[in-house]
Amino acid sequence: MLSGFGVQSPATGSRTFEGESRFSEHLRDGVQCLTMPSLHYESKGQRFDSSRARHRGQGGGPTSLPTTIVTSADADDTQCMALALEEARRAESEGEVPIGALVVLDGRIVGRGRNQVIAASDPTAHAEILALREAAAALGNYRLTGATLYVTLEPCAMCCGAAVNARVARVVYGAADPKAGAAQSLYRLLEDRRLNHRAPVTGGVLQQECGAILSEFFQKRR
C-alpha cells in the first residue's frame, strides 16, 4: 500500500492560451495514437525499486524526504503511475497539458512534478524536469543513482537528456507520444550506447488512463 494516498497494492478546463506551445500542438496531433500497445523493456532478472511539482530547496543542503512508502515490487509500476496521474489531474485543473511525474528511490517518493510551462512561462517546465529537480533538492545530489522516473506521457528529448544526466536507474511511462517521444517512439535516447549512461525503459503502464486524460483535455479545447 502507498501510505497516505489510498492506492492499494494488488493481491499477488477548456481555456485556450494565446501562444500555446508546440509541445501542446504535437500532443494534440498525435493524441489518437496515445494508446499504442504496451512495450516492456525491463532487463530480465533485474529488480527495480520503484520511483511535475514545485522546485523546492535553493541550496543549504538536502530537504527532508517525503514519507510515502512503496511496497511490493510487482505492484510498484501501477501504483506509482496512478500517483503520477494525480499530478497530471492537478496540471489539468490549472489549465496545463495534463502530464505528471514521480521520482522514486528505495521505495520512497522523493520528487513529484506536473506540467507547468504556462504558469511558469518556462518551456523547460515539463513534469519530468520538475520532478527530477525536486528529487535532487531533497537528496542534496543531482545524481539520482538507483531512482526510477515515472511519467504519464513518454518523455521528450529534453527530458530523456535530463534523466541521463541525473543517472536514473530506470524510466517508466504511460502513453506513447508518436510526435515527440524520445524514449522509444522517435528515438531511443535512454538506451543509446554512445551516451555515458543508459536506463532501461518500460512503456504502456496504465496507458489507457494516461492517454484518456490527454485525449479528453484536447477535445475540450477544440
Short mmCIF file of C-alpha atoms in Angstrom, two decimals:
data_model
loop_
_atom_site.label_atom_id
_atom_site.label_comp_id
_atom_site.label_asym_id
_atom_site.label_seq_id
_atom_site.Cartn_x
_atom_site.Cartn_y
_atom_site.Cartn_z
CA MET A 1 0.00 0.00 0.00
CA LEU A 2 1.09 3.56 -0.65
CA SER A 3 0.50 5.23 2.67
CA GLY A 4 -1.50 8.44 2.61
CA PHE A 5 -2.75 8.16 -0.97
CA GLY A 6 -5.40 5.43 -0.87
CA VAL A 7 -3.81 3.40 -3.68
CA GLN A 8 -3.65 -0.23 -2.70
CA SER A 9 -1.30 -2.83 -3.99
CA PRO A 10 -2.98 -5.68 -5.98
CA ALA A 11 -3.21 -9.01 -4.22
CA THR A 12 -0.45 -11.10 -5.94
CA GLY A 13 -10.63 23.27 -18.41
CA SER A 14 -11.39 24.29 -21.82
CA ARG A 15 -9.41 27.54 -21.57
CA THR A 16 -7.28 28.44 -24.58
CA PHE A 17 -4.00 30.24 -24.10
CA GLU A 18 -2.54 32.54 -26.72
CA GLY A 19 0.87 31.39 -27.80
CA GLU A 20 0.20 27.76 -26.94
CA SER A 21 3.41 25.75 -27.14
CA ARG A 22 4.41 23.50 -30.00
CA PHE A 23 4.57 20.82 -27.36
CA SER A 24 0.81 21.00 -26.86
CA GLU A 25 0.19 21.09 -30.61
CA HIS A 26 2.26 17.97 -31.17
CA LEU A 27 0.37 16.19 -28.42
CA ARG A 28 -2.99 17.16 -29.86
CA ASP A 29 -1.98 15.98 -33.33
CA GLY A 30 -0.87 12.64 -32.03
CA VAL A 31 -3.50 12.05 -29.40
CA GLN A 32 -5.26 9.37 -31.40
CA CYS A 33 -2.11 7.26 -31.16
CA LEU A 34 -1.76 7.51 -27.38
CA THR A 35 -2.99 4.03 -26.72
CA MET A 36 -0.26 2.14 -28.54
CA PRO A 37 0.38 -1.40 -27.33
CA SER A 38 2.33 -1.75 -24.13
CA LEU A 39 6.08 -2.01 -24.60
CA HIS A 40 8.20 -3.54 -21.90
CA TYR A 41 11.97 -3.33 -21.92
CA GLU A 42 12.89 -4.21 -18.35
CA SER A 43 16.07 -6.23 -18.11
CA LYS A 44 15.42 -9.86 -17.31
CA GLY A 45 16.06 -10.78 -13.71
CA GLN A 46 16.72 -7.21 -12.58
CA ARG A 47 14.64 -5.86 -9.71
CA PHE A 48 13.87 -2.16 -9.67
CA ASP A 49 12.67 -0.43 -6.51
CA SER A 50 10.10 1.87 -7.98
CA SER A 51 10.14 5.54 -8.04
CA ARG A 52 5.93 17.62 -12.16
CA ALA A 53 5.96 19.69 -8.85
CA ARG A 54 7.34 22.73 -7.10
CA HIS A 55 11.11 23.17 -7.20
CA ARG A 56 11.96 23.41 -3.56
CA GLY A 57 15.30 23.72 -1.89
CA GLN A 58 17.56 26.53 -3.05
CA GLY A 59 20.80 25.21 -1.67
CA GLY A 60 21.65 24.86 2.01
CA GLY A 61 21.68 21.06 1.92
CA PRO A 62 19.02 18.43 1.32
CA THR A 63 15.44 18.93 2.35
CA SER A 64 13.53 16.32 4.31
CA LEU A 65 12.26 13.38 2.26
CA PRO A 66 8.57 12.58 1.76
CA THR A 67 7.42 9.59 3.77
CA THR A 68 5.28 7.79 1.21
CA ILE A 69 6.43 4.17 1.05
CA VAL A 70 6.06 1.85 -1.92
CA THR A 71 5.84 -1.88 -1.28
CA SER A 72 5.50 -4.99 -3.43
CA ALA A 73 7.77 -4.85 -6.46
CA ASP A 74 5.08 -6.40 -8.67
CA ALA A 75 2.64 -3.55 -7.97
CA ASP A 76 5.11 -0.67 -7.95
CA ASP A 77 4.72 0.47 -11.55
CA THR A 78 0.92 0.57 -11.49
CA GLN A 79 0.77 2.25 -8.08
CA CYS A 80 3.34 4.88 -8.94
CA MET A 81 1.77 5.62 -12.32
CA ALA A 82 -1.58 6.11 -10.56
CA LEU A 83 0.08 8.75 -8.36
CA ALA A 84 1.68 10.37 -11.41
CA LEU A 85 -1.83 10.57 -12.87
CA GLU A 86 -2.89 12.53 -9.78
CA GLU A 87 -0.20 15.08 -10.63
CA ALA A 88 -1.50 15.14 -14.23
CA ARG A 89 -5.00 15.92 -12.97
CA ARG A 90 -3.62 18.80 -10.90
CA ALA A 91 -1.98 20.18 -14.05
CA GLU A 92 -5.27 19.89 -15.92
CA SER A 93 -7.10 21.81 -13.19
CA GLU A 94 -4.57 24.62 -13.68
CA GLY A 95 -5.11 24.75 -17.45
CA GLU A 96 -1.88 22.93 -18.27
CA VAL A 97 -1.44 19.90 -20.51
CA PRO A 98 -2.15 17.04 -18.06
CA ILE A 99 1.17 15.28 -17.57
CA GLY A 100 2.51 14.17 -14.24
CA ALA A 101 5.69 12.56 -12.97
CA LEU A 102 7.27 10.97 -9.90
CA VAL A 103 10.78 10.01 -8.86
CA VAL A 104 11.04 7.04 -6.52
CA LEU A 105 14.16 5.85 -4.73
CA ASP A 106 14.34 2.85 -2.42
CA GLY A 107 10.56 2.66 -2.25
CA ARG A 108 10.23 6.34 -1.30
CA ILE A 109 8.76 9.14 -3.40
CA VAL A 110 11.45 11.82 -3.43
CA GLY A 111 10.16 14.03 -6.26
CA ARG A 112 6.84 14.99 -7.85
CA GLY A 113 6.11 17.10 -10.88
CA ARG A 114 3.33 18.26 -13.17
CA ASN A 115 3.38 20.23 -16.40
CA GLN A 116 3.77 23.96 -15.61
CA VAL A 117 5.05 25.53 -18.82
CA ILE A 118 2.22 28.09 -18.98
CA ALA A 119 2.12 29.07 -15.32
CA ALA A 120 5.89 29.37 -15.12
CA SER A 121 6.34 30.83 -18.62
CA ASP A 122 9.09 28.26 -18.86
CA PRO A 123 9.48 25.97 -21.88
CA THR A 124 11.51 23.56 -19.77
CA ALA A 125 8.89 23.14 -17.03
CA HIS A 126 7.84 19.66 -18.07
CA ALA A 127 6.65 17.24 -15.43
CA GLU A 128 9.80 15.13 -15.57
CA ILE A 129 12.15 18.11 -15.21
CA LEU A 130 10.32 19.43 -12.16
CA ALA A 131 10.17 16.01 -10.53
CA LEU A 132 13.89 15.49 -11.08
CA ARG A 133 14.63 18.96 -9.65
CA GLU A 134 12.60 18.25 -6.55
CA ALA A 135 14.25 14.88 -6.06
CA ALA A 136 17.74 16.35 -6.44
CA ALA A 137 16.93 19.09 -3.93
CA ALA A 138 15.51 16.57 -1.47
CA LEU A 139 18.55 14.32 -1.71
CA GLY A 140 21.13 17.08 -1.95
CA ASN A 141 22.61 15.43 -5.02
CA TYR A 142 22.00 15.98 -8.73
CA ARG A 143 22.79 12.35 -9.39
CA LEU A 144 19.76 10.21 -8.64
CA THR A 145 21.53 6.87 -8.78
CA GLY A 146 19.14 3.98 -8.27
CA ALA A 147 15.98 6.08 -8.75
CA THR A 148 13.09 5.39 -11.10
CA LEU A 149 11.36 8.16 -13.06
CA TYR A 150 7.63 7.67 -13.70
CA VAL A 151 5.76 9.89 -16.18
CA THR A 152 2.30 9.64 -17.70
CA LEU A 153 3.48 10.50 -21.24
CA GLU A 154 6.60 9.23 -22.97
CA PRO A 155 9.37 11.76 -22.30
CA CYS A 156 10.67 14.11 -24.99
CA ALA A 157 14.33 14.51 -25.98
CA MET A 158 14.91 17.19 -23.34
CA CYS A 159 13.50 15.08 -20.53
CA CYS A 160 15.33 11.97 -21.65
CA GLY A 161 18.53 14.01 -21.60
CA ALA A 162 17.77 15.17 -18.07
CA ALA A 163 17.16 11.58 -16.99
CA VAL A 164 20.52 10.57 -18.42
CA ASN A 165 22.27 13.44 -16.64
CA ALA A 166 20.55 12.50 -13.39
CA ARG A 167 21.75 8.91 -13.79
CA VAL A 168 18.33 7.44 -13.04
CA ALA A 169 18.22 3.68 -13.00
CA ARG A 170 15.00 3.27 -14.93
CA VAL A 171 12.25 5.23 -16.75
CA VAL A 172 8.60 4.14 -16.82
CA TYR A 173 5.94 5.91 -18.88
CA GLY A 174 2.23 5.53 -19.55
CA ALA A 175 1.07 6.65 -23.00
CA ALA A 176 3.38 6.70 -26.01
CA ASP A 177 3.99 10.03 -27.77
CA PRO A 178 4.33 9.36 -31.52
CA LYS A 179 5.06 13.05 -32.22
CA ALA A 180 7.77 13.80 -29.65
CA GLY A 181 8.56 10.68 -27.66
CA ALA A 182 12.31 10.14 -27.41
CA ALA A 183 12.38 7.04 -25.22
CA GLN A 184 11.01 4.62 -27.81
CA SER A 185 8.71 6.26 -30.41
CA LEU A 186 11.05 8.61 -32.34
CA TYR A 187 14.37 7.82 -30.68
CA ARG A 188 15.76 5.53 -28.03
CA LEU A 189 17.94 8.04 -26.25
CA LEU A 190 17.83 6.27 -22.91
CA GLU A 191 19.25 3.11 -24.46
CA ASP A 192 21.82 4.77 -26.74
CA ARG A 193 25.18 3.11 -26.10
CA ARG A 194 27.03 6.20 -27.33
CA LEU A 195 25.97 8.05 -24.17
CA ASN A 196 27.76 7.74 -20.83
CA HIS A 197 24.64 6.44 -19.07
CA ARG A 198 21.73 4.28 -20.09
CA ALA A 199 18.46 3.40 -18.38
CA PRO A 200 16.02 0.58 -19.15
CA VAL A 201 12.61 1.78 -20.34
CA THR A 202 9.16 0.37 -19.61
CA GLY A 203 6.24 1.81 -21.59
CA GLY A 204 2.49 1.29 -21.55
CA VAL A 205 1.84 1.28 -17.79
CA LEU A 206 -1.78 2.45 -17.34
CA GLN A 207 -1.56 3.58 -20.95
CA GLN A 208 -5.33 3.79 -21.44
CA GLU A 209 -5.81 6.06 -18.41
CA CYS A 210 -2.79 8.19 -19.32
CA GLY A 211 -3.93 8.53 -22.92
CA ALA A 212 -7.55 9.22 -22.00
CA ILE A 213 -6.77 12.23 -19.79
CA LEU A 214 -4.85 13.83 -22.67
CA SER A 215 -7.49 12.98 -25.27
CA GLU A 216 -10.27 14.47 -23.14
CA PHE A 217 -8.20 17.59 -22.40
CA PHE A 218 -7.65 18.39 -26.08
CA GLN A 219 -11.21 17.53 -27.07
CA LYS A 220 -12.46 20.17 -24.63
CA ARG A 221 -10.16 22.76 -26.19
CA ARG A 222 -11.38 22.24 -29.75
#
